[in-house]
GROMACS .gro file of C-alpha atoms in nm:
model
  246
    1UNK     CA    1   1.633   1.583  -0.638
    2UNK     CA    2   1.758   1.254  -0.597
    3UNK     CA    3   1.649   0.905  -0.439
    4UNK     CA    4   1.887   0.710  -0.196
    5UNK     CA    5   1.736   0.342  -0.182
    6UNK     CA    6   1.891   0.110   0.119
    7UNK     CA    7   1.917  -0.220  -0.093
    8UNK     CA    8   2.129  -0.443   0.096
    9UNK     CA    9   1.944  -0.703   0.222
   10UNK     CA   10   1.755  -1.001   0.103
   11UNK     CA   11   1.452  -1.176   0.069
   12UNK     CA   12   1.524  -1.469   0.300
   13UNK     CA   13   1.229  -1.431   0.523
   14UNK     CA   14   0.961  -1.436   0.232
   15UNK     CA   15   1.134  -1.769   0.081
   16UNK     CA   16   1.385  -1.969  -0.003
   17UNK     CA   17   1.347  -1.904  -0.356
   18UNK     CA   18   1.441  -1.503  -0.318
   19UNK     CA   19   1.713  -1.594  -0.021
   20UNK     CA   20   2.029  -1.501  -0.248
   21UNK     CA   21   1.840  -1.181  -0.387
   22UNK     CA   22   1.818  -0.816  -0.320
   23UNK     CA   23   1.443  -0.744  -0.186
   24UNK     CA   24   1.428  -0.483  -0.410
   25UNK     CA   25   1.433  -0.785  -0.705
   26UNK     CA   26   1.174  -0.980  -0.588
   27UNK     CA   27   0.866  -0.951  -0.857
   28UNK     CA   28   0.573  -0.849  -0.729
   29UNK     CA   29   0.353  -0.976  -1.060
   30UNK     CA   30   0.514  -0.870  -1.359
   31UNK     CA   31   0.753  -0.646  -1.178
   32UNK     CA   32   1.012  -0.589  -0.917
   33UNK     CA   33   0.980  -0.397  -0.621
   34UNK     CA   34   1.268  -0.215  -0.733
   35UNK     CA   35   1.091  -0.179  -1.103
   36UNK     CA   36   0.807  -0.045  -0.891
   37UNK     CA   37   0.961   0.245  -0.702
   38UNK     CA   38   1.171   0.372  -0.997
   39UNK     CA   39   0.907   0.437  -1.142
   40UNK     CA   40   0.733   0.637  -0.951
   41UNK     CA   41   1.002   0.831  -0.850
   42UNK     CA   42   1.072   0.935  -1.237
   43UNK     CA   43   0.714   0.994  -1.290
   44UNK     CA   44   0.771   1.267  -1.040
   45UNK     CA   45   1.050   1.381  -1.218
   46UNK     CA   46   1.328   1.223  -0.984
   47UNK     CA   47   1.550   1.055  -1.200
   48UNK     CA   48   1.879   1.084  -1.016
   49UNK     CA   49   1.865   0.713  -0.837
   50UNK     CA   50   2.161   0.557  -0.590
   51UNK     CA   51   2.086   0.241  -0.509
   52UNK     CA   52   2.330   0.074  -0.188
   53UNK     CA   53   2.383  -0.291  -0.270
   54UNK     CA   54   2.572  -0.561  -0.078
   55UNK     CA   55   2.844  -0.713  -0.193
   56UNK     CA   56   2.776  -0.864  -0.514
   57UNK     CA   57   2.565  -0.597  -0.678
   58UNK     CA   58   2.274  -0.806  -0.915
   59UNK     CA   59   2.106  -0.505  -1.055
   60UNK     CA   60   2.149  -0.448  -1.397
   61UNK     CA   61   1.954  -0.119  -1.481
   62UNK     CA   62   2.169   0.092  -1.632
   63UNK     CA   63   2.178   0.487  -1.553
   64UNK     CA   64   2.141   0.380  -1.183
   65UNK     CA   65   2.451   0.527  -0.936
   66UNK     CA   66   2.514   0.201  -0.734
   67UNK     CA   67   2.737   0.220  -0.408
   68UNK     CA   68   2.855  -0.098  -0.293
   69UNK     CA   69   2.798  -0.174   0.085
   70UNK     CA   70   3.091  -0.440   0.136
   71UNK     CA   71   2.994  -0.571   0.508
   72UNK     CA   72   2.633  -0.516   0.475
   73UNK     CA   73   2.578  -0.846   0.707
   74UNK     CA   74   2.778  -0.684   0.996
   75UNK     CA   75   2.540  -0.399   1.017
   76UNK     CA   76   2.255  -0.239   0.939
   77UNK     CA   77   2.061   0.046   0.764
   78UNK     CA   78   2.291   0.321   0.932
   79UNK     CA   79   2.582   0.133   0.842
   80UNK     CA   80   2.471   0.107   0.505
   81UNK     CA   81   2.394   0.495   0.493
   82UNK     CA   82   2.716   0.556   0.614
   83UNK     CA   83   2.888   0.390   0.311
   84UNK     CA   84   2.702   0.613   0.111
   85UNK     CA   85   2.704   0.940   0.309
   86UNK     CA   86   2.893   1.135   0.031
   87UNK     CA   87   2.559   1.140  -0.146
   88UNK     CA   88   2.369   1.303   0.139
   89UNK     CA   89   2.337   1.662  -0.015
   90UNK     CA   90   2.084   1.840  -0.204
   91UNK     CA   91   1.747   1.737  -0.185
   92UNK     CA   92   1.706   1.402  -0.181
   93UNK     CA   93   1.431   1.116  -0.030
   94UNK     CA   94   1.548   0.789   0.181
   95UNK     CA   95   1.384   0.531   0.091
   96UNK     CA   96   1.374   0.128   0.202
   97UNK     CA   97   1.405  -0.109  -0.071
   98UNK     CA   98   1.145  -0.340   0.088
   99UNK     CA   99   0.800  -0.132   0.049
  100UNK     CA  100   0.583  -0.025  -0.261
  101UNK     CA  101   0.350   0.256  -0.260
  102UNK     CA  102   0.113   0.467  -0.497
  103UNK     CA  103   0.266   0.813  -0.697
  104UNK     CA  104   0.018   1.029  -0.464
  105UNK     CA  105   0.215   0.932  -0.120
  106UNK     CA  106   0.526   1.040  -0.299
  107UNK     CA  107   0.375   1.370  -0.422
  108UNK     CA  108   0.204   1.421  -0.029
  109UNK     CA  109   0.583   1.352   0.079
  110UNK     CA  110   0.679   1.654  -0.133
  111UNK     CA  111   0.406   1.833  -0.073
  112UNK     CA  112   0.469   1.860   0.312
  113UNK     CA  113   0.669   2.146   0.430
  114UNK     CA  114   0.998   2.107   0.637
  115UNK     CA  115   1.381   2.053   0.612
  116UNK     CA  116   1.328   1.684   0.734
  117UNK     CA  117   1.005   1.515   0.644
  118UNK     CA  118   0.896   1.151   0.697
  119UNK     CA  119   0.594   0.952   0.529
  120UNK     CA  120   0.348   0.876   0.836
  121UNK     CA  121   0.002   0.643   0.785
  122UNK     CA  122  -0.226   0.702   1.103
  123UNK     CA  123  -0.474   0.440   0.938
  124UNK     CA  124  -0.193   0.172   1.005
  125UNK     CA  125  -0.322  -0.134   1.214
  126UNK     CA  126  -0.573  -0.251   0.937
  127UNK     CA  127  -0.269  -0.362   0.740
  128UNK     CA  128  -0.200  -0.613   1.015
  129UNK     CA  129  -0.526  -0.783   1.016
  130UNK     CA  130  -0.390  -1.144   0.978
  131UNK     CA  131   0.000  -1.054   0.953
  132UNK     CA  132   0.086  -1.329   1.195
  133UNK     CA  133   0.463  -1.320   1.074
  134UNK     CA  134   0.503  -0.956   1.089
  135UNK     CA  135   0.288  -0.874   1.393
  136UNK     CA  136   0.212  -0.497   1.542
  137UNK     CA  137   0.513  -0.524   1.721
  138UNK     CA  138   0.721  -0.504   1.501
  139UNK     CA  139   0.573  -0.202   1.324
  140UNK     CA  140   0.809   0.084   1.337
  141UNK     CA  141   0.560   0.341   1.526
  142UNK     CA  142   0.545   0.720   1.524
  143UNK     CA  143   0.412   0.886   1.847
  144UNK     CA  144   0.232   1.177   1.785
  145UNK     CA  145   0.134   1.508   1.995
  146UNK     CA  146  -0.085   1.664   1.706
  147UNK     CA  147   0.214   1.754   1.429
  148UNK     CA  148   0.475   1.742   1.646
  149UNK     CA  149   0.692   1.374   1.687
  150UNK     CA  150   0.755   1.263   1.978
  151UNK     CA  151   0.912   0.958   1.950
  152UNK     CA  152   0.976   0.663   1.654
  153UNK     CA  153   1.060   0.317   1.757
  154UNK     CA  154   0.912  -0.008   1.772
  155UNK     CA  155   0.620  -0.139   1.953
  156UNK     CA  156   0.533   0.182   2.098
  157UNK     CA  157   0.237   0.185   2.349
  158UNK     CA  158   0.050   0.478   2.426
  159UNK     CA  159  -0.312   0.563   2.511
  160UNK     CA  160  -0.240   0.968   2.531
  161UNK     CA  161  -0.120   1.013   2.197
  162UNK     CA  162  -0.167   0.945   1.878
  163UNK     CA  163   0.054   0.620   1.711
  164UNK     CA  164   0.121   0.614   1.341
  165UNK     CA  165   0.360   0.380   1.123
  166UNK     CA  166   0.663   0.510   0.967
  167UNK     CA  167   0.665   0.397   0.587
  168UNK     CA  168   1.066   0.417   0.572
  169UNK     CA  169   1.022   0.720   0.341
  170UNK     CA  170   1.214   1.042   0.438
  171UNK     CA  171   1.219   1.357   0.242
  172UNK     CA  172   1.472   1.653   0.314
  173UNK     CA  173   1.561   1.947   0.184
  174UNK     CA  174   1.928   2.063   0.105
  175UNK     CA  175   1.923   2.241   0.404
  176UNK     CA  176   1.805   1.926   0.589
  177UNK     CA  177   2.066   1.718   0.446
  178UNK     CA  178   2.335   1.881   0.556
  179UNK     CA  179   2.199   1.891   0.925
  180UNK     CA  180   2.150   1.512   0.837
  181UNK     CA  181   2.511   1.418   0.715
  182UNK     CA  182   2.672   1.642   1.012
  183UNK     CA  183   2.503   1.497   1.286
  184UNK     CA  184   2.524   1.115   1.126
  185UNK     CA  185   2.935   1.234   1.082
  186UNK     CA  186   2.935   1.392   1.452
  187UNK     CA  187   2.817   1.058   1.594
  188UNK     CA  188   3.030   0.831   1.362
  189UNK     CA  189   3.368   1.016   1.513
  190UNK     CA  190   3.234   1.069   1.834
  191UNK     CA  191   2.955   0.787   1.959
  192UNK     CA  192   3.016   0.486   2.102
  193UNK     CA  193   2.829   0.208   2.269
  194UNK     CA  194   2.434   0.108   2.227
  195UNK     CA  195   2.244   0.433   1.990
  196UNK     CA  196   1.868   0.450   2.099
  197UNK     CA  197   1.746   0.100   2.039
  198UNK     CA  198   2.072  -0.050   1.870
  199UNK     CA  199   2.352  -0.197   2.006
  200UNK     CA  200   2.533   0.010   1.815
  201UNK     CA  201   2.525   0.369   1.509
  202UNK     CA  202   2.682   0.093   1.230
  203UNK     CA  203   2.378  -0.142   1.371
  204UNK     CA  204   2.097   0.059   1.416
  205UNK     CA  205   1.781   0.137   1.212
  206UNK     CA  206   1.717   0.473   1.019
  207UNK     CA  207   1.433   0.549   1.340
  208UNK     CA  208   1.694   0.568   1.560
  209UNK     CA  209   1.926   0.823   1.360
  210UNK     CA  210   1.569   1.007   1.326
  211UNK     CA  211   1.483   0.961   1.743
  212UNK     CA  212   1.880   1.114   1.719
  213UNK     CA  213   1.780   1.455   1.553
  214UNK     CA  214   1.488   1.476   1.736
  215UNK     CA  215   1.640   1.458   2.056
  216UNK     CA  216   1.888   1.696   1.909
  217UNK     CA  217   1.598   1.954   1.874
  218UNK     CA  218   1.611   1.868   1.508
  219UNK     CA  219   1.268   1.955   1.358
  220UNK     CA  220   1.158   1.660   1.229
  221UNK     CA  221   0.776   1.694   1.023
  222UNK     CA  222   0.526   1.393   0.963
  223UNK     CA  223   0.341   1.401   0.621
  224UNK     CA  224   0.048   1.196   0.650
  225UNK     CA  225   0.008   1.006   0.378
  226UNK     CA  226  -0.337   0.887   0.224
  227UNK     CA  227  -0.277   0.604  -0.003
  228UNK     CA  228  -0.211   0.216  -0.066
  229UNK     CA  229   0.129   0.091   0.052
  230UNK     CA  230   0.270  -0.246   0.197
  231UNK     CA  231   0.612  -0.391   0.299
  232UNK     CA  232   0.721  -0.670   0.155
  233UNK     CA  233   0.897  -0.835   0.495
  234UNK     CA  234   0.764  -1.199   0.512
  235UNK     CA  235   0.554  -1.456   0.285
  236UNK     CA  236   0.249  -1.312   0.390
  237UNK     CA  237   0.336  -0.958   0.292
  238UNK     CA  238   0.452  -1.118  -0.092
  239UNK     CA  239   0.088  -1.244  -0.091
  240UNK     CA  240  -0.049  -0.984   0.045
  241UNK     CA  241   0.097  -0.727  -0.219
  242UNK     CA  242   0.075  -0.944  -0.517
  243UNK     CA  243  -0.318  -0.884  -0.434
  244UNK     CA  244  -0.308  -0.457  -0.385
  245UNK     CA  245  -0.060  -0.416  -0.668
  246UNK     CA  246  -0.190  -0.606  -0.961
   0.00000   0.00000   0.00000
Protein backbone atom coordinates (compact mmCIF):
# COMPACT_ATOMS: atom_id res chain seq x y z
CA UNK A 1 0.00 0.00 0.00
CA UNK A 2 1.10 3.33 -0.54
CA UNK A 3 0.31 7.03 0.71
CA UNK A 4 -0.30 9.93 -1.85
CA UNK A 5 0.05 13.25 0.31
CA UNK A 6 -1.28 16.63 -1.61
CA UNK A 7 1.63 18.97 -0.38
CA UNK A 8 1.48 21.92 -2.45
CA UNK A 9 0.41 24.61 -0.61
CA UNK A 10 1.56 26.78 2.19
CA UNK A 11 1.17 27.99 5.47
CA UNK A 12 0.29 31.60 4.69
CA UNK A 13 -2.93 31.75 6.53
CA UNK A 14 -1.44 30.50 9.98
CA UNK A 15 1.53 33.23 9.67
CA UNK A 16 3.84 35.04 8.11
CA UNK A 17 6.58 33.14 9.51
CA UNK A 18 5.45 29.64 7.62
CA UNK A 19 4.20 31.81 4.33
CA UNK A 20 7.15 30.44 2.01
CA UNK A 21 6.68 26.79 3.48
CA UNK A 22 4.95 23.61 2.63
CA UNK A 23 2.10 23.05 5.44
CA UNK A 24 3.22 19.82 5.75
CA UNK A 25 6.69 21.58 7.39
CA UNK A 26 5.21 23.56 9.80
CA UNK A 27 6.26 22.03 13.46
CA UNK A 28 3.69 21.26 15.47
CA UNK A 29 6.07 21.05 18.89
CA UNK A 30 9.00 19.15 18.19
CA UNK A 31 7.71 17.95 14.90
CA UNK A 32 6.30 18.60 11.52
CA UNK A 33 3.03 17.84 10.37
CA UNK A 34 4.63 16.02 7.71
CA UNK A 35 7.04 14.20 10.50
CA UNK A 36 3.68 13.43 12.08
CA UNK A 37 1.80 11.56 9.37
CA UNK A 38 4.83 9.54 8.17
CA UNK A 39 4.86 8.16 10.92
CA UNK A 40 1.92 6.80 11.41
CA UNK A 41 1.54 5.63 8.18
CA UNK A 42 4.89 3.35 8.62
CA UNK A 43 3.76 2.26 11.94
CA UNK A 44 1.01 0.67 9.95
CA UNK A 45 3.34 -0.75 7.75
CA UNK A 46 2.85 1.82 4.77
CA UNK A 47 6.11 2.83 3.86
CA UNK A 48 5.72 3.54 0.16
CA UNK A 49 5.18 7.61 0.52
CA UNK A 50 4.66 10.22 -2.67
CA UNK A 51 4.58 13.38 -1.55
CA UNK A 52 3.23 16.31 -4.49
CA UNK A 53 5.23 19.45 -3.87
CA UNK A 54 5.08 22.83 -5.64
CA UNK A 55 7.61 24.11 -7.40
CA UNK A 56 10.57 24.30 -5.35
CA UNK A 57 10.39 21.03 -3.46
CA UNK A 58 11.92 21.85 0.47
CA UNK A 59 11.59 18.40 1.80
CA UNK A 60 14.57 16.69 2.44
CA UNK A 61 13.57 13.14 3.77
CA UNK A 62 15.13 10.85 1.84
CA UNK A 63 13.32 7.47 0.60
CA UNK A 64 10.26 9.74 -0.07
CA UNK A 65 8.91 9.55 -4.08
CA UNK A 66 8.35 13.37 -4.60
CA UNK A 67 6.34 14.57 -7.79
CA UNK A 68 6.74 18.04 -8.54
CA UNK A 69 3.44 20.04 -9.14
CA UNK A 70 4.93 22.97 -11.38
CA UNK A 71 1.68 25.42 -11.47
CA UNK A 72 0.39 24.44 -8.18
CA UNK A 73 -0.90 28.28 -7.72
CA UNK A 74 -3.09 28.00 -10.90
CA UNK A 75 -5.05 25.18 -9.44
CA UNK A 76 -5.96 23.14 -6.93
CA UNK A 77 -6.04 19.68 -5.21
CA UNK A 78 -7.39 17.95 -8.49
CA UNK A 79 -4.91 19.66 -10.42
CA UNK A 80 -2.34 18.60 -8.21
CA UNK A 81 -3.67 14.87 -8.34
CA UNK A 82 -3.62 15.04 -11.83
CA UNK A 83 0.18 15.69 -12.00
CA UNK A 84 0.53 12.72 -10.12
CA UNK A 85 -2.13 10.38 -11.55
CA UNK A 86 0.47 7.77 -12.77
CA UNK A 87 0.68 6.76 -9.13
CA UNK A 88 -3.04 6.08 -8.73
CA UNK A 89 -2.87 2.17 -8.72
CA UNK A 90 -2.74 -0.41 -6.17
CA UNK A 91 -3.94 0.29 -2.93
CA UNK A 92 -3.16 3.38 -1.81
CA UNK A 93 -4.73 6.30 0.83
CA UNK A 94 -5.15 10.21 -0.22
CA UNK A 95 -4.27 12.13 2.17
CA UNK A 96 -4.10 16.26 2.79
CA UNK A 97 -0.91 17.52 3.97
CA UNK A 98 -2.65 19.98 6.32
CA UNK A 99 -4.28 17.58 9.13
CA UNK A 100 -2.75 15.26 11.93
CA UNK A 101 -4.51 12.43 13.43
CA UNK A 102 -3.99 9.40 15.92
CA UNK A 103 -2.65 5.62 14.41
CA UNK A 104 -6.30 4.20 15.41
CA UNK A 105 -8.23 6.52 12.66
CA UNK A 106 -5.75 5.18 10.18
CA UNK A 107 -6.24 1.53 11.23
CA UNK A 108 -10.48 2.28 11.34
CA UNK A 109 -9.72 3.67 7.67
CA UNK A 110 -8.38 0.20 6.83
CA UNK A 111 -10.50 -1.51 8.73
CA UNK A 112 -13.69 -0.33 6.78
CA UNK A 113 -14.75 -2.38 3.91
CA UNK A 114 -15.14 -0.96 0.29
CA UNK A 115 -13.25 -0.17 -3.00
CA UNK A 116 -13.45 3.64 -2.10
CA UNK A 117 -13.45 4.57 1.54
CA UNK A 118 -13.28 8.04 3.17
CA UNK A 119 -12.44 9.00 6.94
CA UNK A 120 -15.86 10.56 8.33
CA UNK A 121 -16.11 12.21 12.18
CA UNK A 122 -19.95 12.56 13.05
CA UNK A 123 -18.73 14.18 16.46
CA UNK A 124 -17.42 17.17 14.27
CA UNK A 125 -18.86 20.64 15.44
CA UNK A 126 -17.10 20.50 18.92
CA UNK A 127 -13.86 21.13 17.07
CA UNK A 128 -15.25 24.50 16.07
CA UNK A 129 -16.06 25.77 19.43
CA UNK A 130 -14.13 29.13 19.13
CA UNK A 131 -12.63 28.58 15.45
CA UNK A 132 -13.60 32.08 14.47
CA UNK A 133 -11.08 31.93 11.41
CA UNK A 134 -12.11 28.64 10.18
CA UNK A 135 -15.85 28.75 10.92
CA UNK A 136 -18.55 25.70 10.26
CA UNK A 137 -18.83 26.88 6.97
CA UNK A 138 -16.16 26.12 5.76
CA UNK A 139 -16.09 22.53 7.04
CA UNK A 140 -16.09 20.15 4.20
CA UNK A 141 -19.48 18.19 5.25
CA UNK A 142 -20.62 14.64 4.53
CA UNK A 143 -24.44 14.12 4.28
CA UNK A 144 -25.46 11.02 5.48
CA UNK A 145 -28.64 8.59 4.91
CA UNK A 146 -27.45 5.91 7.55
CA UNK A 147 -24.11 4.37 5.55
CA UNK A 148 -24.93 5.51 2.46
CA UNK A 149 -23.36 9.28 1.17
CA UNK A 150 -25.32 11.42 -0.15
CA UNK A 151 -23.57 14.30 -0.80
CA UNK A 152 -19.88 16.05 0.29
CA UNK A 153 -19.44 19.72 -0.05
CA UNK A 154 -19.21 22.66 1.98
CA UNK A 155 -21.56 24.23 4.33
CA UNK A 156 -24.10 21.67 3.91
CA UNK A 157 -27.47 22.26 5.76
CA UNK A 158 -29.73 19.62 6.54
CA UNK A 159 -32.14 18.78 9.37
CA UNK A 160 -33.22 15.16 7.72
CA UNK A 161 -29.97 13.66 7.67
CA UNK A 162 -27.17 13.12 9.33
CA UNK A 163 -23.91 15.76 8.61
CA UNK A 164 -20.39 14.57 9.27
CA UNK A 165 -16.87 16.21 8.35
CA UNK A 166 -14.69 14.73 5.82
CA UNK A 167 -11.04 14.44 7.35
CA UNK A 168 -9.38 14.59 3.69
CA UNK A 169 -8.43 10.91 4.20
CA UNK A 170 -9.45 8.44 1.39
CA UNK A 171 -8.65 4.82 1.30
CA UNK A 172 -9.13 2.57 -1.92
CA UNK A 173 -8.50 -0.53 -2.95
CA UNK A 174 -6.71 -1.54 -6.30
CA UNK A 175 -9.85 -2.13 -7.67
CA UNK A 176 -11.01 1.34 -6.51
CA UNK A 177 -8.12 3.02 -7.94
CA UNK A 178 -8.48 2.16 -11.14
CA UNK A 179 -12.27 3.24 -11.17
CA UNK A 180 -10.59 6.40 -9.57
CA UNK A 181 -7.83 7.19 -12.24
CA UNK A 182 -10.43 6.33 -15.22
CA UNK A 183 -13.07 8.48 -14.29
CA UNK A 184 -10.47 11.48 -13.07
CA UNK A 185 -8.81 10.62 -16.94
CA UNK A 186 -12.49 10.46 -18.55
CA UNK A 187 -13.22 13.96 -17.21
CA UNK A 188 -9.70 15.46 -17.86
CA UNK A 189 -10.21 14.60 -21.87
CA UNK A 190 -13.69 15.11 -21.86
CA UNK A 191 -15.06 17.91 -19.10
CA UNK A 192 -15.19 21.27 -19.46
CA UNK A 193 -16.57 24.27 -17.70
CA UNK A 194 -17.48 24.67 -13.72
CA UNK A 195 -17.11 20.63 -11.92
CA UNK A 196 -19.60 20.48 -8.89
CA UNK A 197 -18.54 23.40 -6.78
CA UNK A 198 -15.34 24.52 -8.85
CA UNK A 199 -14.99 26.64 -11.54
CA UNK A 200 -13.22 24.21 -13.00
CA UNK A 201 -11.63 19.78 -12.70
CA UNK A 202 -7.78 21.51 -12.56
CA UNK A 203 -9.52 23.90 -9.74
CA UNK A 204 -11.61 21.92 -7.78
CA UNK A 205 -11.31 20.16 -4.37
CA UNK A 206 -10.87 16.29 -3.89
CA UNK A 207 -15.01 16.44 -2.56
CA UNK A 208 -15.94 17.30 -5.74
CA UNK A 209 -14.02 14.45 -7.74
CA UNK A 210 -15.68 12.27 -4.79
CA UNK A 211 -19.52 14.10 -5.32
CA UNK A 212 -18.18 12.97 -9.21
CA UNK A 213 -18.12 9.12 -8.50
CA UNK A 214 -20.94 9.29 -6.50
CA UNK A 215 -23.07 10.74 -8.93
CA UNK A 216 -21.50 8.25 -11.23
CA UNK A 217 -23.10 5.44 -9.04
CA UNK A 218 -19.60 4.96 -7.73
CA UNK A 219 -19.91 3.27 -4.28
CA UNK A 220 -18.36 5.45 -2.18
CA UNK A 221 -18.18 4.03 1.94
CA UNK A 222 -17.77 6.38 5.10
CA UNK A 223 -15.54 4.91 7.94
CA UNK A 224 -16.37 6.63 10.97
CA UNK A 225 -13.59 7.39 12.69
CA UNK A 226 -13.27 7.62 16.63
CA UNK A 227 -10.24 9.50 17.50
CA UNK A 228 -8.30 12.95 17.98
CA UNK A 229 -7.61 14.86 14.76
CA UNK A 230 -7.34 18.64 13.73
CA UNK A 231 -6.45 20.69 10.59
CA UNK A 232 -3.95 22.88 10.71
CA UNK A 233 -5.73 25.79 8.32
CA UNK A 234 -5.34 29.10 10.30
CA UNK A 235 -3.46 30.48 13.56
CA UNK A 236 -5.99 29.22 15.67
CA UNK A 237 -5.83 25.67 14.41
CA UNK A 238 -1.56 25.90 15.01
CA UNK A 239 -2.64 26.73 18.62
CA UNK A 240 -5.13 24.66 18.83
CA UNK A 241 -3.00 21.48 17.81
CA UNK A 242 0.14 22.41 19.52
CA UNK A 243 -2.31 21.76 22.68
CA UNK A 244 -3.94 17.98 21.46
CA UNK A 245 -0.61 16.83 20.07
CA UNK A 246 1.98 17.43 22.68
Amino acid sequence: MKTIIIAAGKGQRISDEFKDIPKSLIPINDETIFDRQKKVFKNKNISNIVVITGPENKFSDKNITYIQDEENEKHDILGSLLVAKKYLSDELIISYSDIIFEEKIIQQLLDTEGDIVIAVDLNWEIAYEGRTEHPLSEAENVLLNKKQILEIKKNIQNDKHTIGEFLGLVKMTKKGAKMFLEKIEDLEINHRGPFHNAMSLEKGYLTDMIQELIDSSIEVTPSFIVGKWCEIDTKQDYERAKKLFV
